[in-house]
Short mmCIF file of C-alpha atoms in Angstrom, two decimals:
data_model
loop_
_atom_site.label_atom_id
_atom_site.label_comp_id
_atom_site.label_asym_id
_atom_site.label_seq_id
_atom_site.Cartn_x
_atom_site.Cartn_y
_atom_site.Cartn_z
CA MET A 76 17.78 22.64 9.65
CA GLY A 77 20.36 22.02 6.98
CA GLY A 78 20.28 25.60 5.73
CA PHE A 79 16.49 25.93 5.90
CA THR A 80 14.97 28.48 8.23
CA LEU A 81 11.91 27.21 10.23
CA GLN A 82 8.93 29.46 9.53
CA GLN A 83 6.20 30.30 11.98
CA ASN A 84 3.42 27.59 12.14
CA GLU A 85 5.54 25.38 10.00
CA TYR A 86 5.61 21.64 10.61
CA ARG A 87 8.77 19.60 10.02
CA ILE A 88 8.08 15.84 9.71
CA LEU A 89 10.50 12.83 9.42
CA ALA A 90 8.96 10.02 7.45
CA ILE A 91 10.28 6.46 7.45
CA ASN A 92 9.34 3.70 4.96
CA PRO A 93 11.28 0.45 5.55
CA GLY A 94 11.63 -2.04 2.70
CA SER A 95 13.08 -5.49 2.65
CA THR A 96 16.64 -4.28 1.68
CA SER A 97 16.36 -0.52 2.15
CA THR A 98 14.80 2.17 4.30
CA LYS A 99 13.47 5.32 2.55
CA ILE A 100 13.46 8.46 4.66
CA ALA A 101 12.45 12.08 4.00
CA VAL A 102 12.19 15.32 5.93
CA TYR A 103 9.25 17.53 4.85
CA SER A 104 8.51 21.20 5.69
CA ASP A 105 4.69 21.04 5.53
CA GLU A 106 4.09 19.63 2.09
CA GLN A 107 7.47 20.43 0.70
CA PRO A 108 10.34 17.88 0.85
CA VAL A 109 13.54 19.18 2.36
CA PHE A 110 15.52 15.95 2.04
CA GLU A 111 14.87 12.47 0.73
CA LYS A 112 17.19 9.43 0.67
CA THR A 113 17.09 5.69 0.23
CA ILE A 114 19.43 3.93 2.62
CA ARG A 115 20.40 0.54 1.22
CA TYR A 116 21.79 -2.47 3.00
CA ASP A 117 24.05 -5.25 1.78
CA ALA A 118 22.77 -8.79 1.73
CA SER A 119 25.59 -9.78 3.97
CA GLU A 120 24.69 -7.03 6.47
CA LEU A 121 21.04 -8.35 6.68
CA ALA A 122 22.04 -12.04 6.82
CA GLY A 123 23.21 -11.67 10.41
CA PHE A 124 19.70 -11.01 11.63
CA LYS A 125 17.32 -13.94 12.23
CA THR A 126 14.15 -11.78 11.87
CA ILE A 127 13.18 -8.46 10.48
CA ILE A 128 12.42 -7.05 13.84
CA ASP A 129 15.98 -7.84 14.89
CA GLN A 130 17.21 -5.25 12.31
CA TYR A 131 15.55 -2.47 14.34
CA GLN A 132 18.65 -0.99 16.01
CA MET A 133 20.80 -1.22 12.88
CA ARG A 134 18.18 0.58 10.82
CA LYS A 135 17.64 3.22 13.51
CA THR A 136 21.34 3.96 13.71
CA SER A 137 21.64 4.23 9.84
CA ILE A 138 18.70 6.78 9.89
CA LEU A 139 20.17 8.89 12.56
CA LYS A 140 23.66 8.79 11.00
CA THR A 141 22.27 9.73 7.58
CA LEU A 142 20.37 12.72 9.06
CA ASP A 143 23.42 13.85 11.00
CA GLU A 144 25.63 13.62 7.84
CA GLU A 145 23.20 15.86 6.09
CA GLY A 146 23.27 18.45 8.87
CA LEU A 147 19.58 18.09 9.66
CA ASN A 148 18.79 19.42 13.08
CA LEU A 149 16.29 16.86 14.68
CA SER A 150 15.30 19.44 17.38
CA HIS A 151 13.25 21.22 14.73
CA LEU A 152 11.08 18.18 13.91
CA SER A 153 7.40 18.29 14.88
CA ALA A 154 6.62 14.61 14.42
CA VAL A 155 7.88 11.31 13.10
CA VAL A 156 5.68 9.04 10.92
CA GLY A 157 6.43 5.36 9.86
CA ARG A 158 4.91 3.11 7.31
CA GLY A 159 2.24 0.99 9.07
CA GLY A 160 2.83 -2.75 9.17
CA LEU A 161 0.78 -5.94 9.38
CA LEU A 162 -1.32 -5.05 12.36
CA ARG A 163 -4.89 -5.97 13.35
CA PRO A 164 -7.60 -5.00 10.87
CA ILE A 165 -8.32 -1.30 11.40
CA GLU A 166 -10.22 1.51 9.70
CA GLY A 167 -8.24 3.95 7.68
CA GLY A 168 -6.61 7.12 9.13
CA THR A 169 -3.62 8.30 11.04
CA TYR A 170 -2.87 6.46 14.21
CA ALA A 171 -0.67 7.56 17.15
CA VAL A 172 1.87 4.79 17.99
CA ASN A 173 1.07 3.28 21.32
CA ASP A 174 2.17 0.32 23.42
CA LYS A 175 -0.32 -2.10 21.98
CA MET A 176 0.68 -1.31 18.52
CA LEU A 177 4.35 -1.73 19.35
CA GLU A 178 3.54 -5.11 20.89
CA ASP A 179 1.72 -6.23 17.73
CA LEU A 180 4.38 -4.92 15.35
CA ARG A 181 7.12 -6.67 17.28
CA ALA A 182 5.10 -9.90 17.40
CA GLY A 183 4.18 -9.79 13.70
CA TYR A 184 0.53 -10.13 14.57
CA SER A 185 -0.62 -10.54 10.97
CA GLY A 186 2.76 -11.62 9.55
CA GLU A 187 6.39 -10.57 9.28
CA HIS A 188 7.20 -7.72 6.95
CA ALA A 189 9.76 -4.91 6.78
CA SER A 190 6.95 -2.32 7.15
CA ASN A 191 6.44 -3.58 10.78
CA LEU A 192 9.57 -1.63 11.59
CA GLY A 193 7.98 1.62 10.47
CA GLY A 194 5.99 2.35 13.62
CA ILE A 195 8.69 1.03 15.90
CA LEU A 196 11.39 3.33 14.34
CA ALA A 197 9.03 6.32 14.41
CA PHE A 198 8.24 5.82 18.02
CA GLU A 199 11.78 5.26 19.19
CA ILE A 200 13.16 8.38 17.40
CA GLY A 201 10.05 10.54 18.38
CA GLU A 202 10.35 9.48 22.02
CA GLN A 203 13.97 10.64 22.13
CA LEU A 204 12.89 14.05 20.84
CA ASN A 205 9.71 14.14 22.95
CA ILE A 206 7.47 14.55 19.84
CA PRO A 207 4.56 12.44 18.63
CA SER A 208 4.88 9.42 16.34
CA PHE A 209 2.28 8.06 13.89
CA ILE A 210 1.53 5.50 11.22
CA VAL A 211 -0.91 6.13 8.32
CA ASP A 212 -3.27 3.77 6.42
CA PRO A 213 -1.47 0.41 6.76
CA VAL A 214 -2.18 -2.39 4.30
CA VAL A 215 -4.55 -4.00 6.78
CA VAL A 216 -7.11 -1.18 6.59
CA ASP A 217 -10.42 -2.91 6.73
CA GLU A 218 -13.62 -0.89 5.98
CA MET A 219 -15.38 -3.60 4.02
CA GLU A 220 -19.15 -3.95 4.52
CA PRO A 221 -20.49 -7.30 5.81
CA ILE A 222 -21.96 -8.18 2.41
CA ALA A 223 -18.45 -7.80 0.81
CA ARG A 224 -16.99 -10.34 3.27
CA ILE A 225 -19.02 -13.22 1.96
CA SER A 226 -16.88 -15.44 -0.24
CA GLY A 227 -19.31 -18.18 -1.08
CA PHE A 228 -17.35 -20.64 0.87
CA PRO A 229 -18.36 -20.45 4.65
CA ASP A 230 -14.99 -21.57 5.87
CA ILE A 231 -13.21 -18.57 4.30
CA GLU A 232 -14.03 -14.90 4.60
CA ARG A 233 -12.91 -12.29 2.08
CA LYS A 234 -10.08 -10.17 3.57
CA SER A 235 -9.12 -6.54 3.11
CA ILE A 236 -5.46 -6.35 2.36
CA PHE A 237 -4.50 -3.72 -0.16
CA HIS A 238 -2.46 -0.57 -1.07
CA ALA A 239 -4.41 1.53 1.40
CA LEU A 240 -1.79 4.21 1.91
CA ASN A 241 -1.47 5.10 -1.89
CA GLN A 242 -5.16 4.49 -2.71
CA LYS A 243 -6.43 6.77 -0.05
CA ALA A 244 -3.76 9.49 -0.54
CA VAL A 245 -4.49 9.67 -4.37
CA ALA A 246 -8.25 9.59 -3.69
CA ARG A 247 -7.92 12.57 -1.39
CA ARG A 248 -5.81 14.49 -3.93
CA VAL A 249 -8.15 13.81 -6.77
CA SER A 250 -11.18 14.72 -4.67
CA LYS A 251 -9.50 18.16 -3.97
CA GLN A 252 -8.92 18.67 -7.66
CA LEU A 253 -12.63 18.02 -8.28
CA GLY A 254 -13.50 20.63 -5.64
CA LYS A 255 -14.93 18.07 -3.24
CA ASP A 256 -14.05 16.43 -0.02
CA TYR A 257 -12.99 12.74 -0.10
CA SER A 258 -16.03 12.01 2.11
CA GLU A 259 -18.36 13.31 -0.51
CA LEU A 260 -17.47 11.11 -3.47
CA ASP A 261 -17.79 7.59 -4.74
CA LEU A 262 -14.54 6.60 -6.40
CA ILE A 263 -12.95 3.47 -7.89
CA VAL A 264 -9.18 3.39 -7.35
CA ALA A 265 -6.96 0.95 -9.10
CA HIS A 266 -3.44 0.62 -7.78
CA MET A 267 -1.28 -1.11 -10.34
CA GLY A 268 2.20 -2.20 -9.31
CA GLY A 269 3.81 -5.42 -8.33
CA GLY A 270 0.46 -6.26 -6.80
CA ILE A 271 -2.81 -4.83 -8.14
CA THR A 272 -5.81 -3.86 -5.99
CA VAL A 273 -9.00 -2.17 -6.94
CA GLY A 274 -10.96 -0.38 -4.24
CA ALA A 275 -14.55 0.88 -4.13
CA HIS A 276 -14.26 4.09 -2.05
CA ARG A 277 -17.69 5.11 -0.83
CA LYS A 278 -17.73 8.48 0.84
CA GLY A 279 -14.20 8.06 2.26
CA ARG A 280 -14.36 4.37 3.16
CA VAL A 281 -13.12 1.46 1.11
CA VAL A 282 -16.17 -0.74 1.34
CA ASP A 283 -14.97 -3.39 -1.09
CA VAL A 284 -11.52 -4.39 -2.41
CA ASN A 285 -9.72 -7.43 -3.73
CA ASN A 286 -7.05 -9.03 -1.55
CA GLY A 287 -4.01 -8.16 -3.59
CA LEU A 288 -1.58 -10.15 -1.55
CA HIS A 289 -2.48 -13.77 -2.33
CA GLY A 290 -6.21 -13.84 -2.74
CA GLU A 291 -8.01 -12.58 -5.71
CA GLY A 292 -8.39 -10.01 -8.50
CA PRO A 293 -6.44 -9.30 -11.63
CA PHE A 294 -3.09 -11.02 -12.16
CA SER A 295 -0.09 -8.67 -11.72
CA PRO A 296 3.54 -8.57 -12.64
CA GLU A 297 4.32 -11.25 -10.04
CA ARG A 298 1.04 -12.44 -8.56
CA ALA A 299 -1.58 -14.83 -10.01
CA GLY A 300 -4.67 -13.20 -8.68
CA THR A 301 -7.87 -15.24 -8.97
CA ILE A 302 -7.21 -18.78 -10.05
CA PRO A 303 -9.74 -21.54 -11.14
CA VAL A 304 -10.25 -23.11 -7.82
CA GLY A 305 -10.85 -26.67 -8.87
CA ASP A 306 -7.70 -26.84 -10.96
CA LEU A 307 -5.77 -25.19 -8.11
CA ILE A 308 -7.01 -27.87 -5.60
CA SER A 309 -5.99 -30.62 -7.99
CA MET A 310 -2.46 -29.26 -8.27
CA CYS A 311 -2.15 -28.92 -4.41
CA PHE A 312 -3.09 -32.61 -3.95
CA SER A 313 -1.18 -33.90 -6.97
CA GLY A 314 1.79 -34.85 -4.78
CA GLU A 315 4.08 -32.82 -7.07
CA TYR A 316 4.34 -29.69 -5.01
CA TYR A 317 4.99 -28.58 -1.51
CA ARG A 318 2.81 -25.88 0.20
CA ASP A 319 5.57 -23.25 -0.13
CA GLU A 320 6.05 -24.06 -3.82
CA MET A 321 2.37 -23.47 -4.49
CA MET A 322 2.50 -20.20 -2.61
CA LYS A 323 5.44 -19.02 -4.62
CA LYS A 324 3.63 -19.91 -7.79
CA ALA A 325 0.79 -17.64 -6.70
CA VAL A 326 2.87 -14.86 -5.24
CA GLY A 327 6.25 -14.09 -6.71
CA GLN A 328 6.21 -16.49 -9.67
CA GLY A 329 2.67 -15.76 -10.94
CA GLY A 330 1.41 -13.14 -13.36
CA LEU A 331 3.92 -11.68 -15.81
CA VAL A 332 6.74 -13.61 -14.19
CA GLY A 333 5.00 -16.98 -14.78
CA TYR A 334 4.08 -16.16 -18.48
CA LEU A 335 6.99 -14.01 -19.58
CA ASN A 336 9.77 -14.61 -17.06
CA THR A 337 9.98 -10.99 -16.01
CA ASN A 338 8.05 -8.70 -13.61
CA ASP A 339 9.41 -5.58 -15.45
CA ALA A 340 6.67 -3.88 -17.45
CA VAL A 341 9.29 -1.91 -19.42
CA LYS A 342 10.85 -5.13 -20.56
CA VAL A 343 7.48 -6.51 -21.57
CA GLU A 344 6.84 -3.36 -23.62
CA GLU A 345 10.21 -3.84 -25.37
CA MET A 346 9.20 -7.48 -26.20
CA ILE A 347 5.95 -6.10 -27.68
CA GLU A 348 7.83 -3.50 -29.73
CA LYS A 349 9.99 -6.35 -31.16
CA GLY A 350 6.87 -8.17 -32.35
CA ASP A 351 6.39 -10.75 -29.64
CA GLU A 352 2.68 -11.66 -30.07
CA TYR A 353 2.58 -13.79 -26.90
CA ALA A 354 3.73 -10.81 -24.90
CA VAL A 355 0.96 -8.71 -26.52
CA LEU A 356 -1.69 -11.25 -25.51
CA ILE A 357 -0.47 -11.58 -21.88
CA TYR A 358 0.02 -7.79 -21.35
CA ASP A 359 -3.44 -7.03 -22.80
CA ALA A 360 -4.92 -9.83 -20.69
CA MET A 361 -3.62 -8.08 -17.52
CA ALA A 362 -5.26 -4.83 -18.68
CA TYR A 363 -8.37 -6.73 -19.43
CA GLN A 364 -8.61 -8.24 -16.00
CA ILE A 365 -7.98 -4.88 -14.39
CA ALA A 366 -10.81 -3.40 -16.47
CA LYS A 367 -13.04 -6.28 -15.48
CA GLU A 368 -12.30 -5.71 -11.77
CA ILE A 369 -13.08 -2.03 -12.15
CA GLY A 370 -16.33 -2.91 -13.83
CA ALA A 371 -17.20 -5.21 -11.05
CA ALA A 372 -16.41 -2.43 -8.46
CA SER A 373 -18.83 -0.16 -10.34
CA THR A 374 -21.78 -2.47 -9.40
CA VAL A 375 -21.02 -1.63 -5.71
CA PHE A 376 -22.27 1.92 -6.55
CA LYS A 377 -25.00 0.67 -8.92
CA GLY A 378 -23.09 2.38 -11.78
CA LYS A 379 -23.13 5.82 -10.18
CA VAL A 380 -19.42 6.59 -9.97
CA ASP A 381 -17.92 10.05 -9.57
CA ALA A 382 -14.50 9.10 -11.06
CA ILE A 383 -12.08 6.23 -11.71
CA ILE A 384 -8.44 6.62 -10.77
CA LEU A 385 -5.54 4.61 -12.15
CA THR A 386 -2.33 4.81 -10.16
CA GLY A 387 0.82 2.91 -9.30
CA GLY A 388 3.90 2.16 -11.44
CA LEU A 389 2.03 0.49 -14.32
CA ALA A 390 0.12 3.73 -14.81
CA TYR A 391 3.16 5.11 -16.55
CA GLY A 392 2.58 2.74 -19.51
CA LYS A 393 0.52 4.86 -21.99
CA ASP A 394 -0.50 1.99 -24.28
CA PHE A 395 -1.37 -0.19 -21.20
CA VAL A 396 -3.44 2.57 -19.63
CA LYS A 397 -5.19 3.23 -22.99
CA SER A 398 -6.19 -0.40 -23.18
CA ILE A 399 -7.77 -0.22 -19.79
CA ILE A 400 -9.57 3.15 -20.40
CA GLU A 401 -11.06 1.93 -23.71
CA ARG A 402 -12.92 -0.74 -21.70
CA ILE A 403 -14.12 1.46 -18.73
CA ASP A 404 -14.52 5.10 -19.76
CA TRP A 405 -18.29 4.55 -20.26
CA ILE A 406 -18.60 4.09 -16.45
CA ALA A 407 -17.07 7.45 -15.39
CA ASP A 408 -14.26 9.88 -16.08
CA VAL A 409 -10.82 8.19 -15.78
CA ILE A 410 -8.01 10.12 -14.02
CA VAL A 411 -4.51 8.90 -14.27
CA VAL A 412 -2.05 9.52 -11.38
CA PRO A 413 1.14 7.54 -12.25
CA GLY A 414 3.44 6.17 -9.61
CA GLU A 415 3.15 6.21 -5.80
CA ASP A 416 4.74 8.55 -3.29
CA GLU A 417 4.39 6.75 0.02
CA LEU A 418 6.66 9.22 1.94
CA ARG A 419 4.38 12.11 0.82
CA ALA A 420 1.25 10.24 1.71
CA LEU A 421 2.61 9.49 5.19
CA VAL A 422 3.45 13.21 5.69
CA GLU A 423 -0.01 14.30 4.38
CA GLY A 424 -1.77 12.03 6.97
CA THR A 425 0.45 13.46 9.70
CA LEU A 426 -0.22 17.01 8.70
CA ARG A 427 -4.04 16.48 8.86
CA VAL A 428 -3.59 15.56 12.57
CA LEU A 429 -1.07 18.27 13.50
CA ARG A 430 -3.32 20.94 11.87
CA GLY A 431 -6.41 19.71 13.76
CA GLU A 432 -8.20 18.64 10.54
CA GLU A 433 -8.46 15.05 11.93
CA GLN A 434 -7.92 13.48 15.33
CA ALA A 435 -5.27 10.86 15.69
CA LYS A 436 -6.96 7.44 16.07
CA VAL A 437 -6.28 5.02 18.89
CA TYR A 438 -5.06 1.50 18.04
CA PRO A 439 -6.41 -1.18 18.15
CA ALA A 440 -9.99 -0.12 17.84
CA SER A 441 -11.36 -2.28 15.05
CA PRO A 442 -14.29 -1.27 12.83
CA LYS A 443 -14.84 -4.76 11.72
CA PRO A 444 -18.60 -5.68 11.75
CA ALA A 445 -19.88 -8.72 13.60
CA GLN A 446 -19.06 -11.91 11.74
CA MET A 447 -21.79 -13.82 10.02
CA VAL A 448 -22.59 -16.84 12.24
CA LYS A 449 -22.54 -20.07 10.42
CA GLN A 450 -25.89 -21.83 11.09
#
């Protein structure tokens, strides 16, 4: 394959991670990357499609063309894995792509998103090669306990929507570094990127986590997080805004964008270096809110936490991370794992199945506990 000799008992895996304007692909030989590339699409190229799902054939063609141009022999592949999309709530793990999953991905069961293409592309390419296809830990992973679902407002239940792929992958790696299995530890993982989610990982299950899409938790580079509800309701019924405008204020125009007109943490740090005191206040407020969310998560374990992990793009900011650690290091040791490597995480989940360490799960079996019945 592209100048690489296949070794005995070696697994070759194609990983696919579709984004809104690009598709990231990689070929791994066991844990080692053989090839990685981001295929980018022009806005004019995407404009001809009414929905994201309509882009499927175009993206598939671009993937196969890229692999062919690199001289990568697809016949050596052992499996194909795609980024999981907005499916039904399911427990974490590696899932074999099946007909029901494809149906829900194409229908956009929980919403339309580029990641919905991941499982479809993996299946179509895998089927051509007569090899298995998988998804791993989609954002809809739901392992929350019944007590964590109660919002205080009977008409609305707390939802589990978070950076499950990176959170669980990093938790597994850190557990291994600590000489333990993920299923043996109680961890708090804070993913800090465009969205911020803080998960309480009890013995391998995320039993509580903030909804980082448009629900709650710390504000982030472009999301508002938890907002004073009374003031929000007043704005919604003021007659000054449409529903879509309010959603954009919460997701996309909230957080750093709303306060500082940028979602780029590097630019904010440059503002701080130039003496912008307002930028100092806002940036530290984001660190403050993350620390508060981590402190809240520690109560899930009654303070007995094995480790706290800070990950995601914002974890590269040394002063930002320092500001968080100063507020939480009394709870447990803090381990910083900057960035996120979603392609690697997809491959690791696939390898666990191929090596017999885990069984592939069957979609759509849902672990969601029975709902509380409103009396």
